[in-house]
PDB file of C-alpha atoms and ligand atoms in Angstrom:
ATOM      1  CA  MET A   1     -11.092   6.233 -15.155  1.00 51.00           C
ATOM      2  CA  ALA A   2     -14.512   5.064 -16.358  1.00 54.00           C
ATOM      3  CA  ALA A   3     -17.436   5.502 -13.909  1.00 49.00           C
ATOM      4  CA  SER A   4     -18.031   1.753 -13.981  1.00 49.00           C
ATOM      5  CA  ASP A   5     -14.362   1.220 -12.901  1.00 54.00           C
ATOM      6  CA  VAL A   6     -14.886   3.464  -9.902  1.00 52.00           C
ATOM      7  CA  GLU A   7     -18.120   1.495  -8.835  1.00 52.00           C
ATOM      8  CA  THR A   8     -16.188  -1.846  -8.873  1.00 61.00           C
ATOM      9  CA  LEU A   9     -12.919  -0.448  -7.431  1.00 76.00           C
ATOM     10  CA  ARG A  10     -12.196  -2.652  -4.394  1.00 86.00           C
ATOM     11  CA  ASN A  11      -9.049  -3.991  -2.738  1.00 90.00           C
ATOM     12  CA  LYS A  12      -9.675  -7.228  -0.866  1.00 89.00           C
ATOM     13  CA  SER A  13      -6.645  -6.797   1.358  1.00 90.00           C
ATOM     14  CA  LEU A  14      -8.292  -3.860   3.119  1.00 94.00           C
ATOM     15  CA  PRO A  15     -11.313  -3.451   5.389  1.00 95.00           C
ATOM     16  CA  GLN A  16     -14.548  -2.204   3.945  1.00 94.00           C
ATOM     17  CA  LYS A  17     -14.221   1.205   5.582  1.00 95.00           C
ATOM     18  CA  ILE A  18     -11.032   1.937   3.554  1.00 95.00           C
ATOM     19  CA  ASN A  19     -12.738   0.775   0.323  1.00 94.00           C
ATOM     20  CA  ILE A  20     -15.607   3.073   1.090  1.00 94.00           C
ATOM     21  CA  PHE A  21     -13.255   5.987   1.843  1.00 95.00           C
ATOM     22  CA  ILE A  22     -11.395   5.569  -1.420  1.00 92.00           C
ATOM     23  CA  TRP A  23     -14.714   5.379  -3.349  1.00 91.00           C
ATOM     24  CA  ARG A  24     -15.874   8.594  -1.605  1.00 93.00           C
ATOM     25  CA  ALA A  25     -12.517  10.367  -2.304  1.00 93.00           C
ATOM     26  CA  ILE A  26     -12.642   9.599  -5.948  1.00 90.00           C
ATOM     27  CA  LYS A  27     -16.175  10.901  -6.168  1.00 90.00           C
ATOM     28  CA  CYS A  28     -15.084  14.009  -4.169  1.00 90.00           C
ATOM     29  CA  LYS A  29     -17.552  13.146  -1.451  1.00 92.00           C
ATOM     30  CA  ILE A  30     -15.045  13.451   1.453  1.00 95.00           C
ATOM     31  CA  ARG A  31     -15.624  16.655   3.280  1.00 96.00           C
ATOM     32  CA  THR A  32     -12.751  18.854   2.200  1.00 97.00           C
ATOM     33  CA  ARG A  33     -13.286  22.671   2.774  1.00 97.00           C
ATOM     34  CA  SER A  34     -13.972  23.207  -0.894  1.00 97.00           C
ATOM     35  CA  GLU A  35     -16.668  20.421  -0.908  1.00 96.00           C
ATOM     36  CA  LEU A  36     -18.287  21.848   2.227  1.00 96.00           C
ATOM     37  CA  ASP A  37     -18.243  25.229   0.576  1.00 96.00           C
ATOM     38  CA  LYS A  38     -20.045  23.834  -2.469  1.00 95.00           C
ATOM     39  CA  ARG A  39     -22.725  22.486  -0.228  1.00 94.00           C
ATOM     40  CA  GLY A  40     -23.386  25.970   1.069  1.00 95.00           C
ATOM     41  CA  ILE A  41     -21.660  25.499   4.491  1.00 94.00           C
ATOM     42  CA  ASP A  42     -20.156  28.713   5.705  1.00 93.00           C
ATOM     43  CA  LEU A  43     -16.420  28.344   6.651  1.00 94.00           C
ATOM     44  CA  ASN A  44     -13.925  30.763   7.831  1.00 94.00           C
ATOM     45  CA  THR A  45     -11.443  29.644   5.292  1.00 96.00           C
ATOM     46  CA  LEU A  46     -11.209  27.280   2.272  1.00 97.00           C
ATOM     47  CA  LEU A  47      -7.472  26.922   2.648  1.00 98.00           C
ATOM     48  CA  CYS A  48      -5.676  23.738   3.282  1.00 98.00           C
ATOM     49  CA  PRO A  49      -5.436  23.097   7.081  1.00 97.00           C
ATOM     50  CA  LEU A  50      -1.837  21.709   6.649  1.00 97.00           C
ATOM     51  CA  CYS A  51      -0.161  24.413   4.509  1.00 97.00           C
ATOM     52  CA  ASP A  52      -2.643  27.337   4.736  1.00 97.00           C
ATOM     53  CA  THR A  53      -1.742  28.436   1.229  1.00 97.00           C
ATOM     54  CA  GLU A  54      -3.935  26.619  -1.337  1.00 97.00           C
ATOM     55  CA  VAL A  55      -7.635  25.790  -1.472  1.00 97.00           C
ATOM     56  CA  GLU A  56      -8.292  22.361   0.089  1.00 98.00           C
ATOM     57  CA  ILE A  57      -9.532  20.062  -2.658  1.00 96.00           C
ATOM     58  CA  VAL A  58      -9.204  16.257  -2.583  1.00 95.00           C
ATOM     59  CA  ASP A  59      -6.120  16.097  -4.881  1.00 93.00           C
ATOM     60  CA  HIS A  60      -4.400  18.677  -2.822  1.00 94.00           C
ATOM     61  CA  ILE A  61      -4.970  17.342   0.695  1.00 96.00           C
ATOM     62  CA  LEU A  62      -4.253  13.691  -0.189  1.00 94.00           C
ATOM     63  CA  ILE A  63      -1.470  14.027  -2.826  1.00 90.00           C
ATOM     64  CA  SER A  64      -0.002  17.352  -3.706  1.00 89.00           C
ATOM     65  CA  CYS A  65       0.226  19.414  -0.526  1.00 94.00           C
ATOM     66  CA  HIS A  66       3.965  19.695   0.347  1.00 93.00           C
ATOM     67  CA  ASN A  67       3.237  18.407   3.907  1.00 94.00           C
ATOM     68  CA  VAL A  68       1.572  15.356   2.400  1.00 93.00           C
ATOM     69  CA  LYS A  69       4.292  14.808  -0.211  1.00 88.00           C
ATOM     70  CA  HIS A  70       6.716  14.424   2.724  1.00 83.00           C
ATOM     71  CA  ILE A  71       4.515  11.531   4.013  1.00 87.00           C
ATOM     72  CA  TRP A  72       4.440   9.868   0.633  1.00 85.00           C
ATOM     73  CA  HIS A  73       8.147   9.950   0.399  1.00 81.00           C
ATOM     74  CA  LEU A  74       8.797   7.043   2.827  1.00 76.00           C
ATOM     75  CA  PRO A  75       6.402   4.562   1.334  1.00 74.00           C
ATOM     76  CA  LEU A  76       8.109   5.249  -1.947  1.00 74.00           C
ATOM     77  CA  LYS A  77      11.561   4.625  -0.560  1.00 76.00           C
ATOM     78  CA  TRP A  78      10.217   1.590   1.331  1.00 77.00           C
ATOM     79  CA  TRP A  79       8.933   0.175  -1.989  1.00 77.00           C
ATOM     80  CA  ASN A  80      12.082   1.243  -3.762  1.00 74.00           C
ATOM     81  CA  PHE A  81      10.528   3.850  -6.004  1.00 75.00           C
ATOM     82  CA  ASN A  82      12.175   7.146  -6.676  1.00 70.00           C
ATOM     83  CA  THR A  83       9.260   9.290  -7.684  1.00 68.00           C
ATOM     84  CA  LEU A  84       5.520   9.344  -7.335  1.00 65.00           C
ATOM     85  CA  ASN A  85       4.091   9.707 -10.836  1.00 67.00           C
ATOM     86  CA  ILE A  86       0.754  10.595  -9.687  1.00 69.00           C
ATOM     87  CA  SER A  87      -0.936  13.864 -10.673  1.00 68.00           C
ATOM     88  CA  ASN A  88      -4.513  13.278  -9.454  1.00 73.00           C
ATOM     89  CA  ILE A  89      -6.408  11.250  -7.072  1.00 75.00           C
ATOM     90  CA  GLU A  90      -7.621   8.578  -9.613  1.00 76.00           C
ATOM     91  CA  GLU A  91      -4.081   7.767 -10.439  1.00 73.00           C
ATOM     92  CA  ALA A  92      -3.326   7.218  -6.785  1.00 70.00           C
ATOM     93  CA  PHE A  93      -5.989   4.700  -6.488  1.00 72.00           C
ATOM     94  CA  VAL A  94      -5.818   2.488  -9.585  1.00 70.00           C
ATOM     95  CA  GLU A  95      -3.764  -0.572  -9.656  1.00 58.00           C
ATOM     96  CA  ASN A  96      -0.597   0.529 -11.498  1.00 60.00           C
ATOM     97  CA  GLN A  97       0.327  -2.204 -13.934  1.00 53.00           C
ATOM     98  CA  SER A  98       3.846  -1.004 -14.825  1.00 63.00           C
ATOM     99  CA  VAL A  99       5.749  -0.428 -11.554  1.00 66.00           C
ATOM    100  CA  VAL A 100       5.399  -3.782  -9.799  1.00 73.00           C
ATOM    101  CA  ASP A 101       6.079  -7.020 -11.622  1.00 71.00           C
ATOM    102  CA  THR A 102       3.839  -9.438  -9.685  1.00 76.00           C
ATOM    103  CA  LEU A 103       0.072  -9.470  -9.549  1.00 78.00           C
ATOM    104  CA  ILE A 104      -0.020  -9.764  -5.670  1.00 79.00           C
ATOM    105  CA  GLY A 105       2.669  -7.010  -5.495  1.00 81.00           C
ATOM    106  CA  ARG A 106       0.576  -4.647  -7.532  1.00 81.00           C
ATOM    107  CA  SER A 107      -2.535  -5.355  -5.336  1.00 83.00           C
ATOM    108  CA  ILE A 108      -0.556  -4.758  -2.140  1.00 85.00           C
ATOM    109  CA  TRP A 109       1.155  -1.602  -3.463  1.00 84.00           C
ATOM    110  CA  GLN A 110      -2.335  -0.304  -4.311  1.00 87.00           C
ATOM    111  CA  ALA A 111      -3.503  -1.228  -0.768  1.00 90.00           C
ATOM    112  CA  THR A 112      -0.473   0.514   0.621  1.00 88.00           C
ATOM    113  CA  ARG A 113      -1.279   3.700  -1.286  1.00 88.00           C
ATOM    114  CA  TRP A 114      -4.852   3.524  -0.111  1.00 91.00           C
ATOM    115  CA  VAL A 115      -3.757   3.239   3.520  1.00 94.00           C
ATOM    116  CA  CYS A 116      -1.488   6.220   2.975  1.00 92.00           C
ATOM    117  CA  CYS A 117      -4.396   8.334   1.828  1.00 93.00           C
ATOM    118  CA  TYR A 118      -6.725   7.104   4.540  1.00 96.00           C
ATOM    119  CA  THR A 119      -4.087   7.808   7.284  1.00 96.00           C
ATOM    120  CA  ILE A 120      -3.317  11.243   5.832  1.00 96.00           C
ATOM    121  CA  TRP A 121      -7.017  12.044   5.892  1.00 97.00           C
ATOM    122  CA  LYS A 122      -7.482  10.718   9.519  1.00 97.00           C
ATOM    123  CA  ASN A 123      -4.605  12.798  10.815  1.00 97.00           C
ATOM    124  CA  ARG A 124      -5.867  15.859   8.949  1.00 98.00           C
ATOM    125  CA  ASN A 125      -9.184  15.396  10.817  1.00 98.00           C
ATOM    126  CA  ASN A 126      -7.365  14.903  14.120  1.00 97.00           C
ATOM    127  CA  LYS A 127      -5.462  18.183  13.491  1.00 97.00           C
ATOM    128  CA  ILE A 128      -8.653  20.119  12.759  1.00 96.00           C
ATOM    129  CA  PHE A 129     -11.163  18.621  15.202  1.00 96.00           C
ATOM    130  CA  SER A 130      -8.956  17.319  18.035  1.00 97.00           C
ATOM    131  CA  ASN A 131      -6.180  19.911  17.795  1.00 96.00           C
ATOM    132  CA  LYS A 132      -3.628  17.091  17.472  1.00 96.00           C
ATOM    133  CA  GLU A 133      -0.205  17.883  16.100  1.00 96.00           C
ATOM    134  CA  TRP A 134       0.718  16.834  12.502  1.00 95.00           C
ATOM    135  CA  ILE A 135       3.789  14.620  13.091  1.00 95.00           C
ATOM    136  CA  PRO A 136       5.176  13.141   9.814  1.00 92.00           C
ATOM    137  CA  ASN A 137       7.223  10.403  11.401  1.00 90.00           C
ATOM    138  CA  LYS A 138       4.297   9.160  13.538  1.00 93.00           C
ATOM    139  CA  ILE A 139       1.986   9.222  10.471  1.00 94.00           C
ATOM    140  CA  ILE A 140       4.522   7.233   8.484  1.00 91.00           C
ATOM    141  CA  THR A 141       4.846   4.591  11.321  1.00 90.00           C
ATOM    142  CA  ASP A 142       1.023   4.387  11.450  1.00 93.00           C
ATOM    143  CA  ILE A 143       0.940   3.730   7.709  1.00 92.00           C
ATOM    144  CA  GLN A 144       3.476   0.907   7.984  1.00 90.00           C
ATOM    145  CA  THR A 145       1.827  -0.834  11.018  1.00 92.00           C
ATOM    146  CA  GLN A 146      -1.738  -0.350   9.919  1.00 93.00           C
ATOM    147  CA  SER A 147      -1.180  -1.465   6.438  1.00 92.00           C
ATOM    148  CA  PHE A 148       0.679  -4.561   7.733  1.00 91.00           C
ATOM    149  CA  ASP A 149      -2.158  -5.397  10.107  1.00 93.00           C
ATOM    150  CA  TRP A 150      -4.855  -5.126   7.619  1.00 94.00           C
ATOM    151  CA  ILE A 151      -2.995  -6.686   4.601  1.00 90.00           C
ATOM    152  CA  SER A 152      -1.351  -9.566   6.359  1.00 88.00           C
ATOM    153  CA  LYS A 153      -4.642 -10.712   7.968  1.00 89.00           C
ATOM    154  CA  ARG A 154      -6.471 -10.736   4.678  1.00 88.00           C
ATOM    155  CA  LEU A 155      -3.864 -12.266   2.347  1.00 80.00           C
ATOM    156  CA  LYS A 156      -4.878 -15.826   1.432  1.00 73.00           C
ATOM    157  CA  LYS A 157      -2.204 -16.626  -1.246  1.00 70.00           C
ATOM    158  CA  THR A 158       0.875 -15.496   0.538  1.00 71.00           C
ATOM    159  CA  SER A 159       2.132 -14.665   4.011  1.00 77.00           C
ATOM    160  CA  ILE A 160       4.100 -11.613   5.157  1.00 79.00           C
ATOM    161  CA  LYS A 161       5.992 -11.276   8.393  1.00 81.00           C
ATOM    162  CA  TRP A 162       6.543  -7.947  10.073  1.00 82.00           C
ATOM    163  CA  HIS A 163      10.293  -7.985   9.416  1.00 79.00           C
ATOM    164  CA  GLN A 164       9.704  -8.745   5.833  1.00 77.00           C
ATOM    165  CA  TRP A 165       7.132  -5.922   5.504  1.00 81.00           C
ATOM    166  CA  LEU A 166       9.740  -3.421   6.548  1.00 75.00           C
ATOM    167  CA  ILE A 167      12.403  -4.308   4.102  1.00 70.00           C
ATOM    168  CA  THR A 168      12.675  -2.409   0.804  1.00 55.00           C
ATOM    169  CA  HIS A 169      12.391  -3.764  -2.711  1.00 52.00           C
ATOM    170  CA  HIS A 170       8.750  -4.779  -2.140  1.00 55.00           C
ATOM    171  CA  SER A 171       8.219  -4.125  -5.825  1.00 52.00           C
ATOM    172  CA  THR A 172      10.004  -7.351  -6.766  1.00 51.00           C
ATOM    173  CA  HIS A 173       9.694  -9.442  -3.586  1.00 54.00           C
ATOM    174  CA  LEU A 174       5.980  -9.889  -3.104  1.00 58.00           C
ATOM    175  CA  ARG A 175       4.875 -13.150  -4.611  1.00 55.00           C
ATOM    176  CA  THR A 176       2.263 -15.719  -3.900  1.00 56.00           C
ATOM    177  CA  ASN A 177       3.283 -18.958  -2.125  1.00 59.00           C
ATOM    178  CA  LYS A 178       2.715 -20.794  -5.437  1.00 59.00           C
ATOM    179  CA  GLU A 179       5.008 -18.295  -7.278  1.00 57.00           C
ATOM    180  CA  LEU A 180       7.666 -18.709  -4.617  1.00 57.00           C
ATOM    181  CA  SER A 181       7.671 -22.500  -4.806  1.00 61.00           C
ATOM    182  CA  GLU A 182       7.806 -22.343  -8.630  1.00 60.00           C
ATOM    183  CA  LEU A 183      10.710 -19.974  -8.366  1.00 54.00           C
ATOM    184  CA  ALA A 184      12.506 -22.262  -5.964  1.00 60.00           C
ATOM    185  CA  LEU A 185      11.999 -25.218  -8.328  1.00 57.00           C
ATOM    186  CA  VAL A 186      13.473 -23.160 -11.219  1.00 56.00           C
ATOM    187  CA  LYS A 187      16.454 -22.125  -9.004  1.00 56.00           C
ATOM    188  CA  GLU A 188      16.941 -25.800  -8.004  1.00 61.00           C
ATOM    189  CA  ALA A 189      16.995 -26.881 -11.580  1.00 62.00           C
ATOM    190  CA  LYS A 190      19.460 -24.218 -12.667  1.00 60.00           C
ATOM    191  CA  ASP A 191      21.841 -24.546  -9.734  1.00 60.00           C
ATOM    192  CA  PRO A 192      24.336 -27.436 -10.109  1.00 57.00           C
ATOM    193  CA  LYS A 193      25.292 -27.339  -6.399  1.00 58.00           C
ATOM    194  CA  ILE A 194      21.647 -27.761  -5.414  1.00 51.00           C
ATOM    195  CA  ASN A 195      21.307 -30.496  -8.066  1.00 52.00           C
ATOM    196  CA  ARG A 196      24.346 -32.288  -6.721  1.00 54.00           C
ATOM    197  CA  SER A 197      23.135 -32.159  -3.116  1.00 52.00           C
ATOM    198  CA  VAL A 198      19.624 -33.222  -4.123  1.00 47.00           C
ATOM    199  CA  ASN A 199      21.062 -36.136  -6.168  1.00 50.00           C
ATOM    200  CA  ARG A 200      23.392 -36.970  -3.292  1.00 53.00           C
ATOM    201  CA  GLY A 201      20.406 -36.998  -0.927  1.00 49.00           C
ATOM    202  CA  ARG A 202      18.499 -39.166  -3.321  1.00 47.00           C
ATOM    203  CA  THR A 203      21.334 -41.647  -3.630  1.00 46.00           C
ATOM    204  CA  ILE A 204      21.731 -41.912   0.131  1.00 42.00           C
ATOM    205  CA  LEU A 205      17.951 -42.486   0.467  1.00 41.00           C
ATOM    206  CA  ILE A 206      18.100 -45.255  -2.219  1.00 41.00           C
ATOM    207  CA  LEU A 207      21.165 -46.837  -0.516  1.00 42.00           C
ATOM    208  CA  GLN A 208      19.381 -46.792   2.879  1.00 43.00           C
ATOM    209  CA  PHE A 209      16.321 -48.296   1.227  1.00 39.00           C
ATOM    210  CA  ILE A 210      18.431 -51.160  -0.383  1.00 40.00           C
ATOM    211  CA  PHE A 211      20.353 -51.967   2.892  1.00 39.00           C
ATOM    212  CA  ILE A 212      17.416 -51.901   5.279  1.00 37.00           C
TER     213      ILE A 212
HETATM  214 ZN1   ZN B   1      -1.761  22.016   1.730  1.00 95.45          ZN
END
């Protein structure tokens, strides 16, 4: 990703603090143990606080640590994807053009991934600084509720209800209200049953008009 793309990277469905977090993560400015070490801060260990086997760098703590991959698994299933084709942090943050077939769907899938990263980071901090337990199911629930809260409040062109948010196949369902009404019109034009009932309704209306 070009440096200019990073500077302008923003998702309007999310609060400013998430956009800033993502920008900082891409620039390796979040305080992983390896980054603190580079700044000369003396630490007992550089190992990942979740697995304790690999050095904690941004890519590892947000994407590739096996404890984190487990967290990613549900959003993938939830969005009806089988695998996460992400090898580094930049790929996690860009709007993936190929996997979701609507513009708004791509933006919301991007926002969901960003909330995933942010929630993972927040829970990593809670584990280190507040000695809180790493509970994957709770983190996954947090990702679903928090992403819904943020995204549904900020969406101007479509509306999402909580029960819709939790269904799978988001990759094809998310459309703007305009796209939905266009689809309904196409469906109506193609469906002879709808056409018949619409025509019947129109005939009744015309007859009522004539006989009033
Ligand atoms: Zn790890």
